[in-house]
Tab-separated table of C-alpha atoms in Angstrom:
chain	number	residue	atom	x	y	z
M	193	MET	CA	-0.107	0.074	-0.151
M	194	ALA	CA	3.334	2.412	0.835
M	195	THR	CA	4.406	1.224	-2.587
M	196	SER	CA	0.589	2.519	-4.830
M	197	MET	CA	0.534	5.505	-2.061
M	198	PHE	CA	4.113	7.384	-2.768
M	199	LYS	CA	3.266	6.835	-6.351
M	200	LEU	CA	0.554	7.825	-6.717
M	201	ALA	CA	1.649	10.937	-4.278
M	202	TYR	CA	5.165	11.975	-5.471
M	203	GLY	CA	5.760	9.388	-8.463
M	204	TYR	CA	7.897	7.970	-6.368
M	205	ASP	CA	9.361	3.974	-6.327
M	206	LEU	CA	10.360	3.236	-2.333
M	207	GLN	CA	13.908	1.608	-2.892
M	208	GLY	CA	12.501	-1.190	0.369
M	209	LYS	CA	10.786	-1.384	4.083
M	210	GLU	CA	14.489	0.738	4.694
M	211	ASP	CA	13.675	4.035	2.414
M	212	PRO	CA	13.809	7.399	4.067
M	213	PHE	CA	11.560	8.830	2.917
M	214	LEU	CA	9.225	5.942	3.991
M	215	ARG	CA	10.926	5.418	7.232
M	216	GLU	CA	10.189	8.851	7.854
M	217	SER	CA	6.851	9.512	6.614
M	218	THR	CA	5.688	6.590	8.175
M	219	LEU	CA	7.320	8.294	12.151
M	220	THR	CA	5.268	11.116	11.541
M	221	LEU	CA	1.595	9.090	11.183
M	222	TYR	CA	3.471	6.627	14.492
M	223	ASN	CA	3.754	9.277	16.597
M	224	GLY	CA	0.230	11.183	15.361
M	225	PHE	CA	-1.486	8.568	16.190
M	226	ARG	CA	-0.237	9.082	19.479
M	227	ALA	CA	-0.446	12.426	19.754
M	228	VAL	CA	-4.119	12.450	19.343
M	229	MET	CA	-5.227	9.331	21.185
M	230	PHE	CA	-7.267	10.715	24.531
M	231	ALA	CA	-5.518	8.944	27.021
M	232	ASN	CA	-1.740	9.528	25.872
M	233	PHE	CA	-1.778	13.500	27.094
M	234	TYR	CA	-4.304	15.179	29.492
M	235	VAL	CA	-4.208	18.114	26.734
M	236	ASN	CA	-6.536	16.104	24.802
M	237	PHE	CA	-9.613	15.943	27.340
M	238	ILE	CA	-8.358	19.325	29.131
M	239	PRO	CA	-7.602	22.266	26.142
M	240	ALA	CA	-6.722	25.349	28.830
M	241	LEU	CA	-3.428	22.834	29.479
M	242	ILE	CA	-1.980	24.397	26.521
M	243	TYR	CA	-1.120	27.601	27.843
M	244	ILE	CA	0.770	25.794	30.881
M	245	PRO	CA	4.682	26.506	30.295
M	246	GLU	CA	6.908	23.641	28.971
M	247	TRP	CA	8.720	24.474	32.598
M	248	VAL	CA	5.668	23.490	34.914
M	249	PRO	CA	6.059	19.883	36.272
M	250	GLY	CA	3.985	17.523	33.751
M	251	ALA	CA	4.497	19.432	30.785
M	252	GLY	CA	7.135	17.348	29.270
M	253	TRP	CA	4.436	16.308	26.878
M	254	LYS	CA	4.878	19.943	24.993
M	255	ARG	CA	9.066	19.466	24.852
M	256	LYS	CA	7.785	16.004	23.442
M	257	LEU	CA	4.964	17.429	20.470
M	258	ARG	CA	7.815	19.871	19.732
M	259	GLU	CA	9.962	17.491	18.510
M	260	TRP	CA	7.523	15.586	17.328
M	261	ARG	CA	6.812	18.739	15.073
M	262	ALA	CA	10.439	19.002	13.824
M	263	GLN	CA	10.435	16.151	12.623
M	264	LYS	CA	7.457	15.790	10.820
M	265	GLU	CA	8.209	18.744	9.187
M	266	GLN	CA	11.541	16.963	7.555
M	267	ALA	CA	9.477	14.446	6.724
M	268	ILE	CA	6.873	16.367	4.255
M	269	SER	CA	9.540	19.192	3.175
M	270	ALA	CA	11.840	15.670	1.854
M	271	PRO	CA	10.209	14.043	-0.683
M	272	TYR	CA	7.917	17.078	-1.635
M	273	ASN	CA	11.125	18.663	-2.669
M	274	TRP	CA	12.307	15.615	-4.480
M	275	VAL	CA	9.101	16.267	-7.190
M	276	LYS	CA	9.739	19.463	-6.988
M	277	GLU	CA	13.499	19.462	-8.671
M	278	ARG	CA	12.176	15.903	-11.454
M	279	VAL	CA	9.088	19.286	-12.188
M	280	ALA	CA	12.275	21.363	-12.301
M	281	ASP	CA	14.488	19.531	-14.461
M	282	GLY	CA	11.963	18.151	-17.087
M	283	THR	CA	12.126	13.858	-15.248
M	284	ALA	CA	8.797	13.677	-13.857
M	285	GLN	CA	6.542	11.811	-13.412
M	286	SER	CA	3.173	11.180	-13.099
M	287	SER	CA	1.648	11.956	-9.553
M	288	VAL	CA	-1.451	14.454	-8.587
M	289	LEU	CA	1.635	16.639	-6.590
M	290	GLY	CA	3.344	16.966	-9.604
M	291	THR	CA	0.390	17.474	-12.145
M	292	ILE	CA	0.253	20.385	-9.932
M	293	LEU	CA	3.292	21.757	-9.892
M	294	GLN	CA	3.450	21.979	-13.678
M	295	ASP	CA	0.010	23.834	-14.001
M	296	SER	CA	0.465	26.882	-12.280
M	297	LYS	CA	-3.749	27.694	-12.267
M	298	LEU	CA	-4.113	24.981	-10.161
M	299	TYR	CA	-2.620	27.405	-7.178
M	300	SER	CA	-3.198	30.597	-8.903
M	301	GLY	CA	-3.572	33.373	-5.711
M	302	LEU	CA	-1.418	31.761	-3.529
M	303	SER	CA	2.088	32.638	-2.451
M	304	PRO	CA	5.079	30.397	-3.243
M	305	ASP	CA	5.962	29.555	1.007
M	306	ILE	CA	2.077	28.503	1.546
M	307	ARG	CA	1.599	26.705	-1.731
M	308	ASP	CA	4.314	24.979	-0.758
M	309	ASP	CA	3.191	23.717	3.017
M	310	ASN	CA	-0.382	23.320	1.261
M	311	LEU	CA	0.782	20.288	-1.574
M	312	GLU	CA	3.294	18.902	1.724
M	313	GLN	CA	0.223	18.529	3.515
M	314	LEU	CA	-1.526	16.787	0.838
M	315	GLY	CA	1.541	14.814	0.197
M	316	ILE	CA	1.157	13.358	3.632
M	317	MET	CA	-2.250	13.224	3.475
M	318	ILE	CA	-2.371	10.753	1.021
M	319	HIS	CA	0.402	8.381	2.456
M	320	ALA	CA	-1.526	8.740	5.795
M	321	GLY	CA	-5.524	8.187	3.848
M	322	GLY	CA	-4.198	5.275	1.915
M	323	THR	CA	-1.559	2.655	4.011
M	324	ASP	CA	-2.220	2.991	7.150
M	325	THR	CA	-5.894	2.678	6.205
M	326	SER	CA	-6.436	-0.133	3.671
M	327	SER	CA	-3.291	-2.272	5.416
M	328	THR	CA	-5.650	-2.388	8.692
M	329	ALA	CA	-8.484	-2.943	6.859
M	330	LEU	CA	-6.905	-5.987	5.559
M	331	VAL	CA	-5.354	-7.339	8.775
M	332	ASN	CA	-9.067	-7.264	9.213
M	333	PHE	CA	-10.390	-9.576	6.599
M	334	VAL	CA	-7.654	-11.908	7.743
M	335	ALA	CA	-8.847	-12.197	11.102
M	336	ALA	CA	-12.597	-12.109	9.222
M	337	MET	CA	-11.699	-15.239	7.127
M	338	VAL	CA	-9.966	-16.797	10.298
M	339	LEU	CA	-13.434	-16.557	12.325
M	340	TYR	CA	-15.571	-17.505	9.719
M	341	PRO	CA	-14.277	-20.435	7.531
M	342	ASP	CA	-17.577	-20.539	5.939
M	343	VAL	CA	-17.310	-17.278	4.553
M	344	GLN	CA	-13.984	-17.460	3.028
M	345	GLU	CA	-15.397	-20.857	1.315
M	346	LYS	CA	-18.874	-18.943	-0.445
M	347	ALA	CA	-15.973	-15.976	-1.531
M	348	GLN	CA	-13.940	-18.940	-3.136
M	349	LEU	CA	-16.460	-20.664	-4.323
M	350	GLU	CA	-17.766	-17.125	-6.568
M	351	LEU	CA	-14.151	-16.755	-7.222
M	352	ASP	CA	-14.186	-20.079	-8.686
M	353	THR	CA	-17.426	-19.928	-10.605
M	354	VAL	CA	-17.107	-16.085	-12.154
M	355	LEU	CA	-13.580	-15.451	-12.995
M	356	GLY	CA	-12.199	-19.743	-12.581
M	357	SER	CA	-10.110	-21.630	-10.454
M	358	GLY	CA	-6.213	-19.668	-10.358
M	359	THR	CA	-7.802	-17.044	-12.484
M	360	MET	CA	-6.711	-13.465	-11.339
M	361	PRO	CA	-9.112	-10.992	-11.057
M	362	THR	CA	-9.354	-7.699	-11.736
M	363	ILE	CA	-11.378	-4.305	-10.513
M	364	SER	CA	-13.646	-5.025	-13.944
M	365	ASP	CA	-14.765	-8.306	-12.984
M	366	ARG	CA	-16.048	-5.805	-9.931
M	367	ASP	CA	-19.811	-5.949	-11.059
M	368	ARG	CA	-19.912	-9.782	-11.199
M	369	LEU	CA	-18.644	-10.569	-7.739
M	370	PRO	CA	-21.524	-9.881	-5.808
M	371	TYR	CA	-20.952	-12.171	-2.472
M	372	ILE	CA	-17.348	-10.336	-3.014
M	373	ASN	CA	-18.937	-7.194	-2.785
M	374	ASN	CA	-21.193	-7.529	0.332
M	375	MET	CA	-18.581	-9.329	2.095
M	376	ILE	CA	-16.185	-6.119	1.383
M	377	LEU	CA	-19.229	-4.452	2.792
M	378	GLU	CA	-19.358	-6.240	5.806
M	379	LEU	CA	-16.181	-5.874	6.201
M	380	TYR	CA	-15.765	-2.214	6.657
M	381	ARG	CA	-18.855	-2.059	9.277
M	382	TRP	CA	-17.526	-5.255	10.785
M	383	ARG	CA	-14.092	-3.607	12.429
M	384	PRO	CA	-14.846	0.264	11.009
M	385	VAL	CA	-10.319	1.420	10.584
M	386	LEU	CA	-11.202	4.642	11.693
M	387	PRO	CA	-14.169	3.726	14.744
M	388	ILE	CA	-13.782	7.303	15.810
M	389	ALA	CA	-14.394	9.932	13.069
M	390	ILE	CA	-11.971	12.745	12.028
M	391	PRO	CA	-12.823	16.064	14.182
M	392	HIS	CA	-14.055	18.534	12.165
M	393	VAL	CA	-15.357	22.579	13.654
M	394	CYS	CA	-18.852	23.342	13.304
M	395	TYR	CA	-19.156	26.412	11.301
M	396	GLU	CA	-22.625	27.601	11.427
M	397	ASP	CA	-25.336	27.111	14.338
M	398	ASP	CA	-26.926	23.966	13.902
M	399	VAL	CA	-30.197	21.596	15.669
M	400	TYR	CA	-29.892	17.859	14.652
M	401	LYS	CA	-32.109	15.015	16.889
M	402	GLY	CA	-32.659	18.019	19.661
M	403	TYR	CA	-28.990	18.781	20.330
M	404	ASP	CA	-27.934	22.375	19.659
M	405	ILE	CA	-24.703	23.013	17.568
M	406	VAL	CA	-23.663	26.553	18.596
M	407	LYS	CA	-20.634	27.692	15.812
M	408	GLY	CA	-17.621	26.879	16.729
M	409	ASP	CA	-18.259	23.760	18.327
M	410	VAL	CA	-16.159	20.125	17.600
M	411	VAL	CA	-18.301	17.354	15.911
M	412	ILE	CA	-16.647	13.960	15.909
M	413	GLY	CA	-18.722	10.855	14.557
M	414	ASN	CA	-18.731	7.663	16.943
M	415	ILE	CA	-18.193	5.564	13.533
M	416	TRP	CA	-18.102	2.526	16.262
M	417	ALA	CA	-21.763	2.902	17.601
M	418	MET	CA	-23.046	3.676	13.901
M	419	CYS	CA	-21.869	0.477	12.587
M	420	ARG	CA	-23.317	-1.573	15.972
M	421	ASP	CA	-26.879	0.382	15.555
M	422	GLN	CA	-28.397	-3.133	15.975
M	423	ARG	CA	-31.582	-1.431	14.549
M	424	VAL	CA	-29.596	-1.043	11.272
M	425	TYR	CA	-27.588	-4.249	12.222
M	426	PRO	CA	-29.117	-7.091	13.446
M	427	ASN	CA	-25.607	-9.431	15.762
M	428	PRO	CA	-23.720	-6.482	14.292
M	429	GLU	CA	-20.612	-8.612	16.268
M	430	GLU	CA	-21.426	-11.119	13.730
M	431	PHE	CA	-19.668	-11.352	10.612
M	432	ASN	CA	-22.707	-11.509	8.138
M	433	PRO	CA	-22.364	-10.601	4.845
M	434	ASP	CA	-25.273	-11.676	3.547
M	435	ARG	CA	-27.149	-8.471	5.705
M	436	PHE	CA	-26.369	-6.500	2.820
M	437	LEU	CA	-28.911	-8.821	0.692
M	438	ASP	CA	-31.613	-6.575	2.524
M	439	PRO	CA	-31.462	-3.157	0.015
M	440	ASP	CA	-32.550	-1.234	2.934
M	441	VAL	CA	-29.319	-2.332	5.085
M	442	PRO	CA	-27.263	0.704	4.146
M	443	PRO	CA	-22.933	0.925	3.924
M	444	ALA	CA	-21.665	1.542	6.744
M	445	PRO	CA	-20.767	5.062	6.746
M	446	ILE	CA	-16.673	4.403	6.875
M	447	PHE	CA	-16.227	6.816	4.223
M	448	GLY	CA	-17.425	9.507	6.323
M	449	TRP	CA	-20.485	11.958	4.881
M	450	GLY	CA	-20.715	14.701	3.322
M	451	ARG	CA	-18.525	17.796	2.105
M	452	ARG	CA	-15.413	16.205	3.807
M	453	ARG	CA	-15.856	12.636	2.505
M	454	CYS	CA	-12.879	10.679	2.125
M	455	PRO	CA	-11.963	12.210	-1.449
M	456	GLY	CA	-10.136	9.074	-1.808
M	457	LEU	CA	-12.651	6.229	-1.131
M	458	HIS	CA	-12.757	5.264	-4.529
M	459	PHE	CA	-8.854	3.516	-5.010
M	460	GLY	CA	-8.994	2.799	-1.323
M	461	ASP	CA	-12.208	0.502	-2.121
M	462	ALA	CA	-10.996	-0.633	-5.061
M	463	SER	CA	-7.273	-1.332	-3.660
M	464	VAL	CA	-9.316	-3.553	-0.690
M	465	PHE	CA	-11.254	-5.378	-3.875
M	466	ILE	CA	-7.940	-5.744	-5.877
M	467	VAL	CA	-5.410	-7.572	-2.391
M	468	LEU	CA	-8.285	-8.797	-1.574
M	469	THR	CA	-9.848	-11.117	-3.953
M	470	SER	CA	-6.399	-11.842	-5.526
M	471	ILE	CA	-5.345	-13.519	-1.523
M	472	LEU	CA	-8.890	-15.842	-1.694
M	473	SER	CA	-7.720	-16.272	-5.455
M	474	VAL	CA	-4.274	-17.442	-4.475
M	475	TYR	CA	-4.579	-18.601	-0.923
M	476	LYS	CA	-6.253	-20.546	1.983
M	477	ILE	CA	-6.580	-18.793	5.363
M	478	LEU	CA	-6.620	-20.909	7.965
M	479	LYS	CA	-6.093	-21.247	11.979
M	480	ARG	CA	-2.931	-21.581	13.131
M	481	GLN	CA	-2.023	-25.022	14.788
M	482	ASP	CA	0.069	-26.007	18.281
M	483	SER	CA	2.525	-27.955	18.662
M	484	ASN	CA	-0.001	-30.828	18.873
M	485	GLY	CA	-1.389	-30.037	15.010
M	486	ALA	CA	-4.368	-28.855	17.131
M	487	GLU	CA	-6.253	-25.673	15.577
M	488	VAL	CA	-5.636	-22.945	17.935
M	489	GLN	CA	-8.460	-20.489	18.516
M	490	PRO	CA	-8.048	-16.809	17.562
M	491	GLU	CA	-9.317	-14.501	20.051
M	492	MET	CA	-10.068	-10.741	18.911
M	493	LYS	CA	-8.835	-8.065	21.144
M	494	ASP	CA	-9.450	-4.199	20.499
M	495	ALA	CA	-6.410	-1.946	21.220
M	496	ALA	CA	-7.766	0.048	24.678
M	497	ASN	CA	-6.885	3.954	24.604
M	498	SER	CA	-9.736	5.844	26.598
M	499	LEU	CA	-10.610	7.593	29.548
M	500	SER	CA	-13.208	6.604	32.480
M	501	LEU	CA	-14.981	9.040	34.692
């Protein structure tokens, strides 16, 4: 996934797992995830702490975040400067940032500094939005196939029947694979890769189901709860693709909603389809065996990071 995202964003081919661009970008994402976890920093649930000086005991998080910010600035500027140089000397490969840099109309009215800052942020967001989320979805897929072997058998039977045994799927085959498509919908619902939506600020006063939402309020969608609404998805803990045979059952809103909906949803969804079906076309995912040859029953455990009062 990281290879595809770097190619898409910068037109850059990663040079293995130790590629410096990949290493620094991955560290930036890791630090970012750690920063927004509520239980990691008190300031996440007591915003007024941001005004405390660094020298106050317990404010060491400010120094930590300053270090992370410096690392992030280096991580996002290095690949951006790389693609800028390739555009300048005419050797840039097709990419999102390369295309924008070659068409001044796309950033007319922006100063060079603002343009560079916006494009640096765009590059890291393409990587972040497509790498960790898609990879997490595939990890969840493997877990589902181990826990629900009957679903795996049905999916592989559909692939063999429609495409032929051993035939690798293409995106053009998708409309002919209804069970696979329902399985992907259920995968997104069963374990949403972003259980809590990205916070957004309300830009005007609003009322939602009797709740007053004042301009400036921060709104965070609880996608996990939506995916487990038993009125919409009976037996929500069960991995059941057949629930989507009912046309009245809506897909889970894992890509967001409204004008803030994920702009990369089609790319990400297609990537999951290709990788998932390719795995099922070649492999059968089985439970691990212990030293005596007996199957080990896996257990799904969600990593906790929250504050309970």
